[in-house]
Coordinates of N, CA and C in Angstrom, one line a residue:
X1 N 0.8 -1.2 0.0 CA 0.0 0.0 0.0 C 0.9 1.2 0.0
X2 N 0.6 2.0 -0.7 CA 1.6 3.0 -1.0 C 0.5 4.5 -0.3
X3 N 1.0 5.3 0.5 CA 0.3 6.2 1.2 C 1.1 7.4 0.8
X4 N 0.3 8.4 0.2 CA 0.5 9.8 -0.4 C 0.2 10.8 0.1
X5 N 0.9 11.8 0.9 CA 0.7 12.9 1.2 C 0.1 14.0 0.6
X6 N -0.4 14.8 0.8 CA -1.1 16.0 -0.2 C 0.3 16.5 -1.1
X7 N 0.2 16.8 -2.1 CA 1.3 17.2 -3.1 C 2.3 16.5 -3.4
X8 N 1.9 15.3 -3.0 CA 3.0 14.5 -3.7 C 2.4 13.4 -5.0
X9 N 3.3 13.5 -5.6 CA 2.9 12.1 -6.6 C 2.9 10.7 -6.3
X10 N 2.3 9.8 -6.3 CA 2.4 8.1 -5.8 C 3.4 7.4 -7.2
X11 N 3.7 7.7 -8.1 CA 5.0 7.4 -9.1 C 6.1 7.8 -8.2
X12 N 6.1 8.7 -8.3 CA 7.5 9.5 -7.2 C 7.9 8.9 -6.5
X13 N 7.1 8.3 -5.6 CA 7.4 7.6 -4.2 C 7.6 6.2 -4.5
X14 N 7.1 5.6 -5.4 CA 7.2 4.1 -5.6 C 8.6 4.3 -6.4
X15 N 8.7 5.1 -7.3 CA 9.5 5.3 -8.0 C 11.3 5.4 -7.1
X16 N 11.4 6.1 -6.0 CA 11.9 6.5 -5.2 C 12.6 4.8 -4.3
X17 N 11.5 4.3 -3.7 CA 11.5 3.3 -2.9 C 12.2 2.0 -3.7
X18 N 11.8 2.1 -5.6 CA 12.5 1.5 -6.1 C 14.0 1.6 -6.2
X19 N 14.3 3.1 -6.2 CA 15.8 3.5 -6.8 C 16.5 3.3 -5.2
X20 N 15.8 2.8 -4.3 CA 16.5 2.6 -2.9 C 16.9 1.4 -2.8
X21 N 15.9 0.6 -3.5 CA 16.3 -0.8 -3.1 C 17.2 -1.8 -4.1
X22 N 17.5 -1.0 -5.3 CA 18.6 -1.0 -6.3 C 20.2 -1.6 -5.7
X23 N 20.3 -2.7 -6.0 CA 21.6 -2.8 -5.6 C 22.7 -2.0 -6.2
X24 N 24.1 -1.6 -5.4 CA 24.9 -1.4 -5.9 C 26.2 -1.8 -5.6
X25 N 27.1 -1.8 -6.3 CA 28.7 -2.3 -6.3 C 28.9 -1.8 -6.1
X26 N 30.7 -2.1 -5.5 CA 32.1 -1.3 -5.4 C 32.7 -2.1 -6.6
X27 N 33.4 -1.3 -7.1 CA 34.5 -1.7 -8.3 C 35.9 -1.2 -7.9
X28 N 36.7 -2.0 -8.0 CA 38.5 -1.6 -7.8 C 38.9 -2.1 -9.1
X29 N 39.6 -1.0 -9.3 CA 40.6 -0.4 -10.7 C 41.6 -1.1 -10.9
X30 N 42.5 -1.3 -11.7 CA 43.4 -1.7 -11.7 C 44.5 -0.3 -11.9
X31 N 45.7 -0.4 -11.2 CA 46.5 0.9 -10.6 C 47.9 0.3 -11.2
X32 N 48.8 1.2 -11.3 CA 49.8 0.7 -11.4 C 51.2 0.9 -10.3
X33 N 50.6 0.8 -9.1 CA 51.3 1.2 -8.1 C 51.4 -0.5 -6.7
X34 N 49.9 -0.9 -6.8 CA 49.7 -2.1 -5.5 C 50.3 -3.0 -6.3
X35 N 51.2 -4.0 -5.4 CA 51.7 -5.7 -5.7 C 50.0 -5.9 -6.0
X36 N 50.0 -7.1 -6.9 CA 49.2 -8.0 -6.9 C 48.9 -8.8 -5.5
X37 N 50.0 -8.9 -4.5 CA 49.7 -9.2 -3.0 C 49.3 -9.0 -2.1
X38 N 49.7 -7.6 -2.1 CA 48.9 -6.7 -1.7 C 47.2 -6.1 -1.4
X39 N 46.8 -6.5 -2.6 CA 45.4 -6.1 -3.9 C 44.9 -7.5 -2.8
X40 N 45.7 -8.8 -3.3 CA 44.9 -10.4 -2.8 C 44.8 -9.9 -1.0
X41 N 45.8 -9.1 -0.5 CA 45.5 -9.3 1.0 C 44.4 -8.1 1.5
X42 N 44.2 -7.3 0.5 CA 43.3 -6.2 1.2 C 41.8 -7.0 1.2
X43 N 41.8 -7.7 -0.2 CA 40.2 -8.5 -0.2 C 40.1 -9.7 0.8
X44 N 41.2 -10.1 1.0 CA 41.1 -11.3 2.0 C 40.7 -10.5 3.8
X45 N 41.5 -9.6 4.0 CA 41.5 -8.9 5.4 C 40.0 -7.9 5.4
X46 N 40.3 -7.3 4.5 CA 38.5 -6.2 4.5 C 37.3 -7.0 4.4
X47 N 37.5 -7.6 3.2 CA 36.2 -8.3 2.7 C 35.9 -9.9 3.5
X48 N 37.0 -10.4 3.8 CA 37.1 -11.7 4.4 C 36.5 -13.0 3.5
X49 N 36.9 -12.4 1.9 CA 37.3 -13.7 0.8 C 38.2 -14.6 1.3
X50 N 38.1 -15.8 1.1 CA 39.3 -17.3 1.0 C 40.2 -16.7 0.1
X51 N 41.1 -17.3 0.6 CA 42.1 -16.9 -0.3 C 42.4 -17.1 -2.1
X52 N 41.4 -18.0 -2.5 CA 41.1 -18.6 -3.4 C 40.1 -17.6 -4.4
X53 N 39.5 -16.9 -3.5 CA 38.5 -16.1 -4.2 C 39.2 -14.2 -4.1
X54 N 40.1 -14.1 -3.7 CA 40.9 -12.9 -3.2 C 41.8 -12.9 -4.3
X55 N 41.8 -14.0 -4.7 CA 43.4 -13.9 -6.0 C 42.4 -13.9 -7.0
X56 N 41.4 -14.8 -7.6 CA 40.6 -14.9 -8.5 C 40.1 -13.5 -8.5
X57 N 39.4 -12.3 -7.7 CA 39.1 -11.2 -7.9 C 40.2 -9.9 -8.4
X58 N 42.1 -10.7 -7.6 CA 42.6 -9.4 -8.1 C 43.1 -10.0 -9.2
X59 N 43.5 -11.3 -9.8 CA 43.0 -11.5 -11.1 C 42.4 -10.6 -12.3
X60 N 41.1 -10.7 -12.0 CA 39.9 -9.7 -12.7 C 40.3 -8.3 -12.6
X61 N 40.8 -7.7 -11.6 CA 41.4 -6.2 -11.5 C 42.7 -6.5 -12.0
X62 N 43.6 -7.3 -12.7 CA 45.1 -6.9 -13.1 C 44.9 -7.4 -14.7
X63 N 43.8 -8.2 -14.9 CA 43.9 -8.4 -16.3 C 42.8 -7.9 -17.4
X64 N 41.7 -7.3 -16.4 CA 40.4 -6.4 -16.8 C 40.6 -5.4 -16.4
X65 N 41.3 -4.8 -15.8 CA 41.2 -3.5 -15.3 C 40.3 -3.7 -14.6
X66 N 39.6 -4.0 -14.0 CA 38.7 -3.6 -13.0 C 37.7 -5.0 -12.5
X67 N 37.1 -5.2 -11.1 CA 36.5 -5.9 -10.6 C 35.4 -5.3 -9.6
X68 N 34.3 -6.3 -9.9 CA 32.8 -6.1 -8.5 C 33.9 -6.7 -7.3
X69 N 34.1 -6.4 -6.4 CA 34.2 -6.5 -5.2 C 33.1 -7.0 -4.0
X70 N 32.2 -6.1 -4.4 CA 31.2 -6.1 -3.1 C 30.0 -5.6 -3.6
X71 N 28.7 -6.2 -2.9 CA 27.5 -5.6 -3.8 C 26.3 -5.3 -2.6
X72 N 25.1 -4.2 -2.8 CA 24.8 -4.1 -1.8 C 24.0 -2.6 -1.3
X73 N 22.9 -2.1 -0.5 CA 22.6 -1.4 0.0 C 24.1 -0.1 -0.6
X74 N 23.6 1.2 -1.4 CA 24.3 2.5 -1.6 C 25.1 3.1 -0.3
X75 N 24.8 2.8 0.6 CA 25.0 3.1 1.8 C 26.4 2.6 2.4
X76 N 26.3 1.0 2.0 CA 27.3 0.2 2.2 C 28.2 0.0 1.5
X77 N 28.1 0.6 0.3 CA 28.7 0.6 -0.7 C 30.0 1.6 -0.9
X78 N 29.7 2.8 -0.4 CA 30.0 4.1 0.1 C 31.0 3.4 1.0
X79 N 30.4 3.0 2.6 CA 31.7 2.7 3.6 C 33.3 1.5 2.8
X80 N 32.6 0.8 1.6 CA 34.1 0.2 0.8 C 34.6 0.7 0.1
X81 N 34.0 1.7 -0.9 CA 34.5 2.8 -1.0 C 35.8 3.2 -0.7
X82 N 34.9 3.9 0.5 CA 36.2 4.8 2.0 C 37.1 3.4 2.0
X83 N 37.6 2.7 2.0 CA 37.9 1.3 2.8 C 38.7 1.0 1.7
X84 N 38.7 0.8 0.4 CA 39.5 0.4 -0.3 C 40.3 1.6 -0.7
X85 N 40.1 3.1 -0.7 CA 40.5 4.1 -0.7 C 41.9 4.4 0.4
X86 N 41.3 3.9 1.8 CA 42.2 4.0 2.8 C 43.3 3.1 2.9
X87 N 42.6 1.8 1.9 CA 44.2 1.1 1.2 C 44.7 1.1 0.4
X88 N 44.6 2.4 -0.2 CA 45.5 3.2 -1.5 C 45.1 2.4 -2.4
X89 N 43.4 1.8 -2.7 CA 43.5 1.0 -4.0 C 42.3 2.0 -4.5
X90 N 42.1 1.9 -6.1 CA 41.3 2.8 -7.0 C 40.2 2.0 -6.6
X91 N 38.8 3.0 -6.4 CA 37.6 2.2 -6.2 C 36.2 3.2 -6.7
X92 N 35.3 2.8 -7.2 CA 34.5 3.5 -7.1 C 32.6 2.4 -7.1
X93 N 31.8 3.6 -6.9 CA 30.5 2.6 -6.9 C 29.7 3.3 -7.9
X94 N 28.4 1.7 -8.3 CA 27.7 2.0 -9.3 C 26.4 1.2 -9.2
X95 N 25.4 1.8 -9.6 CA 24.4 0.8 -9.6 C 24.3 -1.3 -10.2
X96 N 24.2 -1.8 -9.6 CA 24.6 -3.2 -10.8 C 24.0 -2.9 -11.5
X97 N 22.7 -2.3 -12.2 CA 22.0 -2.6 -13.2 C 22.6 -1.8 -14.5
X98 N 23.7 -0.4 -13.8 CA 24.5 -0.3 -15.0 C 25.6 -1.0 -15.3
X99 N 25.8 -1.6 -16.7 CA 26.6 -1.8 -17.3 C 26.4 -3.5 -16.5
X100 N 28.1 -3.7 -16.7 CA 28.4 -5.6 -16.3 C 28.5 -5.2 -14.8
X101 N 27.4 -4.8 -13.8 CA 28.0 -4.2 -12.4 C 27.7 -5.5 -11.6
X102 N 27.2 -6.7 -12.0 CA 26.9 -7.8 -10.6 C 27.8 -9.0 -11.4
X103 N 28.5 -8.8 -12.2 CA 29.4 -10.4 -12.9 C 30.0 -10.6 -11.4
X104 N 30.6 -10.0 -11.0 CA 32.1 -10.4 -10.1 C 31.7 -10.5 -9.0
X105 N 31.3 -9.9 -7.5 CA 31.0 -10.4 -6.7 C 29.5 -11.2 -6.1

């Protein structure tokens, strides 16, 4: 049940409620500065991937240029963001529905 206040549109709000519940990713770049060891130990210690899936992802970030990391509420998305930033790796976020944004994690 969707409840509308005076002056508002009921599109708006459903429309709204949709673009909230939209998943999104973190993506890490591929840089030419972090070891590849480095890259495997930040996904293993932050994210807490096996190690098996920490190499397979910086894999995807050293031979694609770039990898999904993490998917998830915008909100949470933002704090890995900050987090892969604070370990000097390139990161940014996007909705999955743009482009190839849910392949990877």
């Amino acid at each position: 049940m969707t409840v509308v206040t005076p002056g508002t549109d009921a599109r708006t709000s459903e429309e709204t409620v949709a673009a909230l519940a939209d998943p999104w990713v973190t993506i890490v770049w591929n840089d030419p500065v972090n070891l590849m060891t480095y890259v495997t130990y930040v996904f293993e210690s932050y994210f807490g991937y096996p190690p098996a899936r920490a190499r397979t992802l910086m894999l995807q970030v050293h031979r694609s240029g770039r990898a999904v990391v993490s998917t998830g509420p915008r909100e949470r998305m933002e704090v890995d963001v900050q987090a892969m930033h604070g370990f000097g790796l390139w990161a940014t976020m996007q909705r999955a529905s743009e482009g190839d944004g849910g392949a990877s994690a």
